[in-house]
PDB file of C-alpha atoms and ligand atoms in Angstrom:
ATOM      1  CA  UNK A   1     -26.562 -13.609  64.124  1.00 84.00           C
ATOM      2  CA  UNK A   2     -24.046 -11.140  64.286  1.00 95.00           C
ATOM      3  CA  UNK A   3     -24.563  -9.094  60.818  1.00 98.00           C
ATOM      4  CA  UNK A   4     -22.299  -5.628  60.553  1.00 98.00           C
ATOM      5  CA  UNK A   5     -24.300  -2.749  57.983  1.00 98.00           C
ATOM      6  CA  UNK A   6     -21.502  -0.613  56.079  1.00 98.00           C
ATOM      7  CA  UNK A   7     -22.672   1.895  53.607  1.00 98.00           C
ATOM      8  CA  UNK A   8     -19.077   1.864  51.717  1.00 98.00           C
ATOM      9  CA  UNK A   9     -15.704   0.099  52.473  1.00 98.00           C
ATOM     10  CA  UNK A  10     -12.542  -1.175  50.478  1.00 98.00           C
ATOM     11  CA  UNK A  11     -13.638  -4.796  50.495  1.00 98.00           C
ATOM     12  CA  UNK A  12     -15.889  -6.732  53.253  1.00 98.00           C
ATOM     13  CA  UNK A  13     -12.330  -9.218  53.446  1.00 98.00           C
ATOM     14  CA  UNK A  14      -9.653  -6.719  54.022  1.00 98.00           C
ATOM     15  CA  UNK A  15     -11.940  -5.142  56.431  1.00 98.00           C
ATOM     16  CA  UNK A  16     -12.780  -8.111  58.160  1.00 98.00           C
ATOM     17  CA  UNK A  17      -9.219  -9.040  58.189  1.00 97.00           C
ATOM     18  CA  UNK A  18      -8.338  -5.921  60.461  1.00 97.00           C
ATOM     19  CA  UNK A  19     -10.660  -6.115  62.881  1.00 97.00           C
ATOM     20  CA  UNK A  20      -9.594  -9.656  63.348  1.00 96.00           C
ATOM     21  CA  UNK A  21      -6.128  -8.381  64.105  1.00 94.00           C
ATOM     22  CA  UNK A  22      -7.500  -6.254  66.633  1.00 95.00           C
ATOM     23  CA  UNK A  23      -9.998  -8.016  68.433  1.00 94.00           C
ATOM     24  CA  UNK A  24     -12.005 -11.720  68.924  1.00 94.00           C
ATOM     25  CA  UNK A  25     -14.642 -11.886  67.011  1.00 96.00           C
ATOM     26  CA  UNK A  26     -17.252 -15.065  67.188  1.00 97.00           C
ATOM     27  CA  UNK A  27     -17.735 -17.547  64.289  1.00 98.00           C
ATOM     28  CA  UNK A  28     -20.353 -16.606  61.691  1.00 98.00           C
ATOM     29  CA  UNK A  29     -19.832 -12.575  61.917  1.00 98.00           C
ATOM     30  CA  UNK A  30     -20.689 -11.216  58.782  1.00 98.00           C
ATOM     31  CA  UNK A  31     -19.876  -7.724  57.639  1.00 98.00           C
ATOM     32  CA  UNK A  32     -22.183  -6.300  54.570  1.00 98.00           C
ATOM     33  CA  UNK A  33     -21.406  -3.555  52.442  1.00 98.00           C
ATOM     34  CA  UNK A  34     -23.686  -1.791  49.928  1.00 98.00           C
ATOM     35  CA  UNK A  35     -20.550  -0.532  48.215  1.00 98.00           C
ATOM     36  CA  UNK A  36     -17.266  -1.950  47.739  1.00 98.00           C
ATOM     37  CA  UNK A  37     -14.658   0.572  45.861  1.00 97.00           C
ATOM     38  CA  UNK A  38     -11.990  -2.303  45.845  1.00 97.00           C
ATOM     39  CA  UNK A  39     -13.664  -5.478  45.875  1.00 97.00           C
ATOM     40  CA  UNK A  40     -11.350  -8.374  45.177  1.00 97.00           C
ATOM     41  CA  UNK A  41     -11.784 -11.549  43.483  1.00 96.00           C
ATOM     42  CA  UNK A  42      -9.597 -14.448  42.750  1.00 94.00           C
ATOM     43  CA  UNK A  43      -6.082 -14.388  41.065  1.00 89.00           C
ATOM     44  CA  UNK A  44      -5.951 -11.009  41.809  1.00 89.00           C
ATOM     45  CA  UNK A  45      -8.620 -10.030  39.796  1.00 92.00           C
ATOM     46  CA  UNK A  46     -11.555  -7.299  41.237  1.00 95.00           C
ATOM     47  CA  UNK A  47     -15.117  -7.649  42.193  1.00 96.00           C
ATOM     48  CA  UNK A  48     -17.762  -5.316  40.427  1.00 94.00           C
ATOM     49  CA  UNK A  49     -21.129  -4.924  41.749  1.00 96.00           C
ATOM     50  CA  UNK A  50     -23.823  -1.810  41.443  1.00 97.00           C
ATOM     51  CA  UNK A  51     -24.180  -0.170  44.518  1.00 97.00           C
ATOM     52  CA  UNK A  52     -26.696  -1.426  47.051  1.00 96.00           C
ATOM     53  CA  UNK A  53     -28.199  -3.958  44.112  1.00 98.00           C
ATOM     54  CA  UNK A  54     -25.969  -6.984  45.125  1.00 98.00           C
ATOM     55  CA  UNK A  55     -24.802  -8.759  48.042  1.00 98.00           C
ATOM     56  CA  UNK A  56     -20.799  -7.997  48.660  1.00 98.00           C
ATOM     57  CA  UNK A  57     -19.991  -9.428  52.424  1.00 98.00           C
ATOM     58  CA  UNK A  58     -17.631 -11.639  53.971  1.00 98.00           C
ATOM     59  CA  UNK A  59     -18.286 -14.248  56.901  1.00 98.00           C
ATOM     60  CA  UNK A  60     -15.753 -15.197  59.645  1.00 98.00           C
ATOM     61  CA  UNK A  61     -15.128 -18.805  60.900  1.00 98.00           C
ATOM     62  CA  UNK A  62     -12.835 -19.563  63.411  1.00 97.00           C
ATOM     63  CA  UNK A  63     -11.722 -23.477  64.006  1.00 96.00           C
ATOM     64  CA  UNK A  64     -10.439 -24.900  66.593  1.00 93.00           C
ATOM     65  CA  UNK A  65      -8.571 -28.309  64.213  1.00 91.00           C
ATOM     66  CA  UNK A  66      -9.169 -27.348  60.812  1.00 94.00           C
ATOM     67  CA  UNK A  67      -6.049 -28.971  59.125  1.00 94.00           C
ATOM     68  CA  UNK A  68      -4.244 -26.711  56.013  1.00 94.00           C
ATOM     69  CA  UNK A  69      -4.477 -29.851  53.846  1.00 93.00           C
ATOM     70  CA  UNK A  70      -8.619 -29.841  54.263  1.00 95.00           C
ATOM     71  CA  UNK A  71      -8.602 -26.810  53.099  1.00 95.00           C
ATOM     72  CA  UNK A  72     -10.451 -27.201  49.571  1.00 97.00           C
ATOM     73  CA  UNK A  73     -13.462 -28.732  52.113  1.00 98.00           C
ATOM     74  CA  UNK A  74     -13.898 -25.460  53.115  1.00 98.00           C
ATOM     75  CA  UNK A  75     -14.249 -24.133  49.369  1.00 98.00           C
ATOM     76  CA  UNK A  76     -16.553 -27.145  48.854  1.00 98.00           C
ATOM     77  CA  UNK A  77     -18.556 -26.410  51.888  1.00 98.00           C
ATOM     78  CA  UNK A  78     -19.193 -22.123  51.136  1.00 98.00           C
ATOM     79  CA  UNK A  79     -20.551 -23.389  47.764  1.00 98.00           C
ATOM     80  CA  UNK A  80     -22.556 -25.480  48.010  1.00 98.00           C
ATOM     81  CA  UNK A  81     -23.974 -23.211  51.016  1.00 98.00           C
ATOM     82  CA  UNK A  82     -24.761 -20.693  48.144  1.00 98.00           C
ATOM     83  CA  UNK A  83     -25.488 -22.839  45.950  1.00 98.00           C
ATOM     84  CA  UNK A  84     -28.299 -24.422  48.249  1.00 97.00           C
ATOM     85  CA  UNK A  85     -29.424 -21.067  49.259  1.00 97.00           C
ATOM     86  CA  UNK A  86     -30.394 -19.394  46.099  1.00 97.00           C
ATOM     87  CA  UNK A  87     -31.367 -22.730  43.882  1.00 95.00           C
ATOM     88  CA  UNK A  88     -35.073 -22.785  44.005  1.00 84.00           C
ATOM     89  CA  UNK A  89     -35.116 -25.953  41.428  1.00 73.00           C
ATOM     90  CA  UNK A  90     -36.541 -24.110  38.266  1.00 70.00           C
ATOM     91  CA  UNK A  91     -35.565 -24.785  34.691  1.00 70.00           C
ATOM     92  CA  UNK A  92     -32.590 -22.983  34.939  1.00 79.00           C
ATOM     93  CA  UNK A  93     -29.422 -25.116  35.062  1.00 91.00           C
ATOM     94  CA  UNK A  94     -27.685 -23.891  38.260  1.00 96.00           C
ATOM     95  CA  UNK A  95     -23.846 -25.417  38.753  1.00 97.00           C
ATOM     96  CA  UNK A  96     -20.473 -24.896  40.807  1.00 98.00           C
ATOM     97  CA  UNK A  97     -17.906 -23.797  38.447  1.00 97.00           C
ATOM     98  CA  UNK A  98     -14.483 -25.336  39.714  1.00 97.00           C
ATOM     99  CA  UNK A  99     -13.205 -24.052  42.071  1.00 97.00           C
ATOM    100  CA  UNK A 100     -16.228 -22.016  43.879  1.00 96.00           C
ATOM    101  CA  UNK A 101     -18.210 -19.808  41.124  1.00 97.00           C
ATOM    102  CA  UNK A 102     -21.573 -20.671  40.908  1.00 98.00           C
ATOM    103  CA  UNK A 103     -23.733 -20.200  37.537  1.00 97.00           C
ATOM    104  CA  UNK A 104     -26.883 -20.540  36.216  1.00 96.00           C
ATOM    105  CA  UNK A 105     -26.716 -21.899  32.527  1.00 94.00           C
ATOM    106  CA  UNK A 106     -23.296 -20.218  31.787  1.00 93.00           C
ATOM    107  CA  UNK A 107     -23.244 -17.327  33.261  1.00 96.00           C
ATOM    108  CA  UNK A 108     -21.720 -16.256  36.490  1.00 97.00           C
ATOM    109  CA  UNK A 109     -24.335 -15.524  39.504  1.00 98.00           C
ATOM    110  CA  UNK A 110     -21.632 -15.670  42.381  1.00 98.00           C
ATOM    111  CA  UNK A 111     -18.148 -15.603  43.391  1.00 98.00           C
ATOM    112  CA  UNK A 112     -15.827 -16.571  46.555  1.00 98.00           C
ATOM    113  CA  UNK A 113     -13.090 -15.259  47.958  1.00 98.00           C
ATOM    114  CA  UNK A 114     -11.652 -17.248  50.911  1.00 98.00           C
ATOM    115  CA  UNK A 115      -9.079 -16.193  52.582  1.00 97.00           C
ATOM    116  CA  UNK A 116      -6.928 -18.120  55.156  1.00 97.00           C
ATOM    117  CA  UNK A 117      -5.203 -17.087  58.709  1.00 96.00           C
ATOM    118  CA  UNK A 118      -3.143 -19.600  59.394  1.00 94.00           C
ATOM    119  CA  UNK A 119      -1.246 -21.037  62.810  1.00 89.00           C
ATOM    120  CA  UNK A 120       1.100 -24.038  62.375  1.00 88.00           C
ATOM    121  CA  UNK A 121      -0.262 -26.559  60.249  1.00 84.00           C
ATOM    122  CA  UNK A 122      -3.952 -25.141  61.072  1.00 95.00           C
ATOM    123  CA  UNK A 123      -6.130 -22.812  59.924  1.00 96.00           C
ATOM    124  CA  UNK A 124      -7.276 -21.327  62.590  1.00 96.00           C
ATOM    125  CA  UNK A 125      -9.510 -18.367  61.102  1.00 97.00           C
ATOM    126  CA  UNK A 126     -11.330 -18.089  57.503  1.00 98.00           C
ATOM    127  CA  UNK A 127     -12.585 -14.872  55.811  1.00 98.00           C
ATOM    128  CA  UNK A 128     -15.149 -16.382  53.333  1.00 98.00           C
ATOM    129  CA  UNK A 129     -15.881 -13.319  50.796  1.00 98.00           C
ATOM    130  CA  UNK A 130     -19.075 -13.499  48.207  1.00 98.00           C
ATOM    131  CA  UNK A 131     -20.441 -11.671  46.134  1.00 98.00           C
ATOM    132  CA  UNK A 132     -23.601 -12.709  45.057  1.00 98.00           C
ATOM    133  CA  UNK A 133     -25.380 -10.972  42.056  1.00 98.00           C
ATOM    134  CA  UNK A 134     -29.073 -10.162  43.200  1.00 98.00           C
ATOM    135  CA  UNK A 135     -31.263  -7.423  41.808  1.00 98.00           C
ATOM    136  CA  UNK A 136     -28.635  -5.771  39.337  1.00 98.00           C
ATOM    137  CA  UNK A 137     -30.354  -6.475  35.479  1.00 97.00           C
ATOM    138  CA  UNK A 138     -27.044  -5.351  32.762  1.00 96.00           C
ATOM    139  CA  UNK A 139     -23.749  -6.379  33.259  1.00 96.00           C
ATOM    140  CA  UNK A 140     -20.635  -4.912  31.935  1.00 93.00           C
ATOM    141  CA  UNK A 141     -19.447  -6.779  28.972  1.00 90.00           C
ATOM    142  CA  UNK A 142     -15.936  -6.464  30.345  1.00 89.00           C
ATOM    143  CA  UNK A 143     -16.606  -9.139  32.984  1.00 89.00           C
ATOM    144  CA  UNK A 144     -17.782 -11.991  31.141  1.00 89.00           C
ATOM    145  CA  UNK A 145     -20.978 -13.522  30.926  1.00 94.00           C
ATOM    146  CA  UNK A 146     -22.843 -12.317  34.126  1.00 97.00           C
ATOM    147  CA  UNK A 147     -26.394 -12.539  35.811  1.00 97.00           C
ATOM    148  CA  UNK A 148     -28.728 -12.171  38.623  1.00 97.00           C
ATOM    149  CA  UNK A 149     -31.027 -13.972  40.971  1.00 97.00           C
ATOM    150  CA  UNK A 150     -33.653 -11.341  39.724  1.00 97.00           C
ATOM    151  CA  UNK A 151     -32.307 -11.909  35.829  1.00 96.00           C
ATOM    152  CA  UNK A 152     -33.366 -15.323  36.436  1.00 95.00           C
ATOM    153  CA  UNK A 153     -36.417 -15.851  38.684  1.00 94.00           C
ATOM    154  CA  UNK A 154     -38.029 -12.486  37.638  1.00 94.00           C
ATOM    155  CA  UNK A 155     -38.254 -10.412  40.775  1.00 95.00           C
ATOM    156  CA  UNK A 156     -36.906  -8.686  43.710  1.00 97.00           C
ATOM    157  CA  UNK A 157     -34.787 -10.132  46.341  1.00 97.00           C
ATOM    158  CA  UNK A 158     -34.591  -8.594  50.037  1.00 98.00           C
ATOM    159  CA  UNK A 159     -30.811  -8.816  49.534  1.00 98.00           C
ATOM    160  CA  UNK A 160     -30.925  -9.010  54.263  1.00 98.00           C
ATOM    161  CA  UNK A 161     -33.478 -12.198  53.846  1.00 98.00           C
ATOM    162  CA  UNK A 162     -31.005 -13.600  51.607  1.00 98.00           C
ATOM    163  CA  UNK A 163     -28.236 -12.924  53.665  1.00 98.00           C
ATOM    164  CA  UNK A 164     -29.107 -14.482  56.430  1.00 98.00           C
ATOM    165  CA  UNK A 165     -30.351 -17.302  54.764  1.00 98.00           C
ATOM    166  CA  UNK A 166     -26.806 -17.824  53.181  1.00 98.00           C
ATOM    167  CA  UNK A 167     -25.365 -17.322  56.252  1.00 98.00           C
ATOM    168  CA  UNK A 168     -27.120 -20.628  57.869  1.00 98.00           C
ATOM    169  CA  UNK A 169     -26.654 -22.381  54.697  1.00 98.00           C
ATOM    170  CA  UNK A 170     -22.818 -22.010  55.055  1.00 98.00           C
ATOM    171  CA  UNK A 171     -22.511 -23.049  58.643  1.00 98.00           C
ATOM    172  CA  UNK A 172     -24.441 -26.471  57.544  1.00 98.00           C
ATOM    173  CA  UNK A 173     -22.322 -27.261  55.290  1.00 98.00           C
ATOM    174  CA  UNK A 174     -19.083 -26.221  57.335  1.00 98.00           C
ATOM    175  CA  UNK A 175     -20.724 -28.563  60.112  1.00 97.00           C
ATOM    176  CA  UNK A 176     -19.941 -31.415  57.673  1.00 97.00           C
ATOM    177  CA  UNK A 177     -16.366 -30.161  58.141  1.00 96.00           C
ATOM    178  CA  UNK A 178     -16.471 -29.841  62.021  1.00 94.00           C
ATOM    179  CA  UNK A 179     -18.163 -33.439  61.847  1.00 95.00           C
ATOM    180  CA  UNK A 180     -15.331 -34.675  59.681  1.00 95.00           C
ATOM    181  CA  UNK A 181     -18.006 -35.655  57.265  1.00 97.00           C
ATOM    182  CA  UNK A 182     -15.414 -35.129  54.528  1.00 97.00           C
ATOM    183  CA  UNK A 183     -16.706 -37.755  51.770  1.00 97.00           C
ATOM    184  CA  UNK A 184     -20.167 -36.760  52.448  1.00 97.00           C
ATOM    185  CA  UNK A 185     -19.466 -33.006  51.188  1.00 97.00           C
ATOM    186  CA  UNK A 186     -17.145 -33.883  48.086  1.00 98.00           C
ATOM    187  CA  UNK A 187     -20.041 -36.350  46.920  1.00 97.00           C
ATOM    188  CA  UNK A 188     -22.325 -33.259  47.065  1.00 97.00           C
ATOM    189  CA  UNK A 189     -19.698 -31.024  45.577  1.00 98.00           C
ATOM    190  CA  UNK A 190     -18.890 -33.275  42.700  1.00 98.00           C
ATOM    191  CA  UNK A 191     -22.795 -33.617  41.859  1.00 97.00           C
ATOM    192  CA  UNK A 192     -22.885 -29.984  41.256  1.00 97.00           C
ATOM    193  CA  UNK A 193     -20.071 -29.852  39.454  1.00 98.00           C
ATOM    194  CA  UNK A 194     -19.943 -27.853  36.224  1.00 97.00           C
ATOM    195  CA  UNK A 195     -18.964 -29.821  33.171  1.00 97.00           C
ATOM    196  CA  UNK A 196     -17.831 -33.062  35.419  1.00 98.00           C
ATOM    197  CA  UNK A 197     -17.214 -35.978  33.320  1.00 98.00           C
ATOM    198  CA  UNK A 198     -17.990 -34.358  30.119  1.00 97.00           C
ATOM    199  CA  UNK A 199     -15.450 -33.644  26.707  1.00 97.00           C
ATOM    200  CA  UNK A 200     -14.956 -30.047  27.295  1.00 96.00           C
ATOM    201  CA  UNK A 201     -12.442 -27.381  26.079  1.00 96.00           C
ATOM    202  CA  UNK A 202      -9.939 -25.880  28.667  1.00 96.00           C
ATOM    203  CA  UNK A 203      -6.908 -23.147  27.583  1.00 95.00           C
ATOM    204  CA  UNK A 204      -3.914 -23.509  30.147  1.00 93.00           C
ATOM    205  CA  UNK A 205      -1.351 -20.888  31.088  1.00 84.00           C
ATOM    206  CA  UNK A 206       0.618 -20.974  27.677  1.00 78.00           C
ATOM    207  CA  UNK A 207      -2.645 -20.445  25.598  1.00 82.00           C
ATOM    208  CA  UNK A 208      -2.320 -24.163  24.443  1.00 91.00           C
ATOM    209  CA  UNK A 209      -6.245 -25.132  24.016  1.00 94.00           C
ATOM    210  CA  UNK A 210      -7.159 -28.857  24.665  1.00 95.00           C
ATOM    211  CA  UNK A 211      -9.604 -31.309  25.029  1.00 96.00           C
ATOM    212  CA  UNK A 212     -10.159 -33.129  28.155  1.00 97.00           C
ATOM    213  CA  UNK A 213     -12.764 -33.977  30.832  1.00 98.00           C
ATOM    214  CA  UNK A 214     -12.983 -33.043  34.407  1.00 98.00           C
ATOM    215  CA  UNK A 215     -12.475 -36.740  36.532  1.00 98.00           C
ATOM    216  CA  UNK A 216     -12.410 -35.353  39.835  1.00 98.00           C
ATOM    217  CA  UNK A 217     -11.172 -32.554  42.513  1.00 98.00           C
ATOM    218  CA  UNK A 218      -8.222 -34.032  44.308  1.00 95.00           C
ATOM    219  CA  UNK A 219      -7.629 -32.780  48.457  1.00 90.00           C
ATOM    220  CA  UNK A 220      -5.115 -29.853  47.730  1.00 93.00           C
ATOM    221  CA  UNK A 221      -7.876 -28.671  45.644  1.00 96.00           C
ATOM    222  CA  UNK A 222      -6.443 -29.064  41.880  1.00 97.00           C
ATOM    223  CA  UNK A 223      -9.009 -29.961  39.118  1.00 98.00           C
ATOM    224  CA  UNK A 224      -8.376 -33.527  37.980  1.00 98.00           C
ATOM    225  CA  UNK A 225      -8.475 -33.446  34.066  1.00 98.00           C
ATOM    226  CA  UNK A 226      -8.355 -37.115  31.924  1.00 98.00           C
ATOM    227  CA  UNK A 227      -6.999 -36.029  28.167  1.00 96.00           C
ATOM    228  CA  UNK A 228      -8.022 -37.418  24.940  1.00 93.00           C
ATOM    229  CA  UNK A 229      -4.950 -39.926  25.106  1.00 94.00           C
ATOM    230  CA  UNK A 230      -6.008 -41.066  28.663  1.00 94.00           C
ATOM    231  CA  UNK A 231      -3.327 -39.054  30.448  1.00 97.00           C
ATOM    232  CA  UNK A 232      -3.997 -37.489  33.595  1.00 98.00           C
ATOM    233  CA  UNK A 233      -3.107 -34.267  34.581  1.00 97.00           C
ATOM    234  CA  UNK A 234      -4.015 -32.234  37.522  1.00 97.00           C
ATOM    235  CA  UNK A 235      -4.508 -28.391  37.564  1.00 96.00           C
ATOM    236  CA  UNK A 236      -4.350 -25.452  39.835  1.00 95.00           C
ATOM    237  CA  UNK A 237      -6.182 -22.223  39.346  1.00 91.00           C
ATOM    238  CA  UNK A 238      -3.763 -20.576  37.999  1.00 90.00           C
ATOM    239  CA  UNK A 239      -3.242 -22.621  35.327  1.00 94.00           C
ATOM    240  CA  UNK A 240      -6.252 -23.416  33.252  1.00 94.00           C
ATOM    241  CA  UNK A 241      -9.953 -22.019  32.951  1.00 91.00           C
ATOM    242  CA  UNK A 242     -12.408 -23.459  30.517  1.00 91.00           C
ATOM    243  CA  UNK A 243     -11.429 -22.111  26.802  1.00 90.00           C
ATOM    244  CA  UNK A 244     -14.855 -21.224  26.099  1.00 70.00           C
ATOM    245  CA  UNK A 245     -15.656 -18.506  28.602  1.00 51.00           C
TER     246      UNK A 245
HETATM  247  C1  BTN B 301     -14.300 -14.284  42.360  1.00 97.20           C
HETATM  248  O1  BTN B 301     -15.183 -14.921  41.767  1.00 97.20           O
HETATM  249  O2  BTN B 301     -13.311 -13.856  41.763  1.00 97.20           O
HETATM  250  C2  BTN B 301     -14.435 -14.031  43.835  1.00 97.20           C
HETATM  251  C3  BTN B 301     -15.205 -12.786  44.105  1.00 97.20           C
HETATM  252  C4  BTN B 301     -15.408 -12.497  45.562  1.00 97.20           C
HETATM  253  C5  BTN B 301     -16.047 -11.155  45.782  1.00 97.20           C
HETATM  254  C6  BTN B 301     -16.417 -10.917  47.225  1.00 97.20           C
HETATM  255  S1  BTN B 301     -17.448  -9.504  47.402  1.00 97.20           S
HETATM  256  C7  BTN B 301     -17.258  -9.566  49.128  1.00 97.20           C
HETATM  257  C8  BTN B 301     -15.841  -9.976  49.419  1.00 97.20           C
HETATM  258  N1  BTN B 301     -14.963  -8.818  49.508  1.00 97.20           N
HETATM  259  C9  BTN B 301     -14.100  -8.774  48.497  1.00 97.20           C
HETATM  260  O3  BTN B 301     -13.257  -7.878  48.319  1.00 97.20           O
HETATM  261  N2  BTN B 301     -14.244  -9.855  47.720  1.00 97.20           N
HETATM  262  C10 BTN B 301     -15.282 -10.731  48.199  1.00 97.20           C
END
């Protein structure tokens, strides 16, 4: 496994990203940093962690017929590859948050950032970013509800174990992909998935705060939401998160 130490960088992607430019690197090359000063999340939002508590790194795939419109697989596959990796089956309520955050009871335990280079109608590398919560115990208010593997289990973590434990937990679940196991991984995905199928509160865009229920993920990714009045309408992240969080 081909694991690259960094004290302090921008962010695990970007830097990933350059040396891609530069130079061939082989699938599953991870590059960990104890401290990120501009870690990025999704929508353009940022990625706070306490130094050398947490896991920040990013994981490189490259794919030889990976098709753009399969592209939520991949987001299916990185979670539950997490997901798998840190869920040791206690009490604790452990879901995938549409579209890739994974919680335990409510609060947010990890977070991906994938990120796409793209050749025709392929994708022909991925950058998969996490950041995984570990041993850090208080949260900043500021970033919503928050916690840790130690938070929640009660103890310490060797935060290069768990790496590397991730790390094969990803590439079995990306396998599914390679295998074109597609309906096999969006059963699993859909099992896990926060909130499916159940009358829950959502805000969109405009601040307009409705009832609906989550029916299902469709291929480009969107969340599939059935309203009150039996319409159907169909989401991208941009444009709704769950009105009570
Ligand atoms: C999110 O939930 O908004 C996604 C967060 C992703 C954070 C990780 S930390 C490692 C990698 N490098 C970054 O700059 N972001 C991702």
């Amino acid at each position: 496994m081909n694991i690259i130490k960094l004290n302090a960088i921008d962010s695990t992607n970007s830097y990933i990203k350059k040396l891609v430019a530069k130079s061939t690197l082989e699938s599953y090359t991870a590059v960990v940093a104890k401290e990120q000063t501009l870690g990025r999340g999704q929508v353009g939002t940022t990625w706070v962690s306490e130094v050398g508590k947490n896991l920040t790194f990013s994981v490189l795939i490259n794919f030889e017929n990976f098709k753009i419109h399969h592209q939520f697989y991949l987001s299916m596959a990185v979670s539950l590859g997490v997901f798998n990796a840190i869920n040791k089956n206690v009490k604790i309520d452990m879901a995938i948050k549409w579209p890739n955050d994974i919680l335990a009871g409510k609060d947010k335990i990890a977070g991906i950032l994938i990120e796409n280079i793209i050749r025709g109608v392929g994708i022909r590398q991925s950058v998969i970013g996490i950041g995984l919560n570990v041993n850090q115990q208080n949260f900043p208010k500021n970033i919503g509800a928050a916690t840790s593997l130690k938070n929640i289990y009660g103890i310490d973590f060797d935060t290069d174990e768990l790496l590397e434990k991730i790390i094969i937990s990803i590439q079995h679940f990306v396998n599914y992909i390679e295998n074109e196991n597609f309906e096999a991984l969006k059963k699993r995905y859909i099992a896990l998935l926060y909130k499916y199928q159940k009358p829950s509160m959502f805000e969109e865009k405009s601040d307009k705060v409705f009832l609906g229920k989550i029916i299902d993920v469709d291929e480009s990714g969107k969340l599939v939401i059935e309203l009150e009045n039996e319409t159907i309408r169909k989401f991208s992240l941009k444009e709704i998160k769950f009105a009570n969080r």
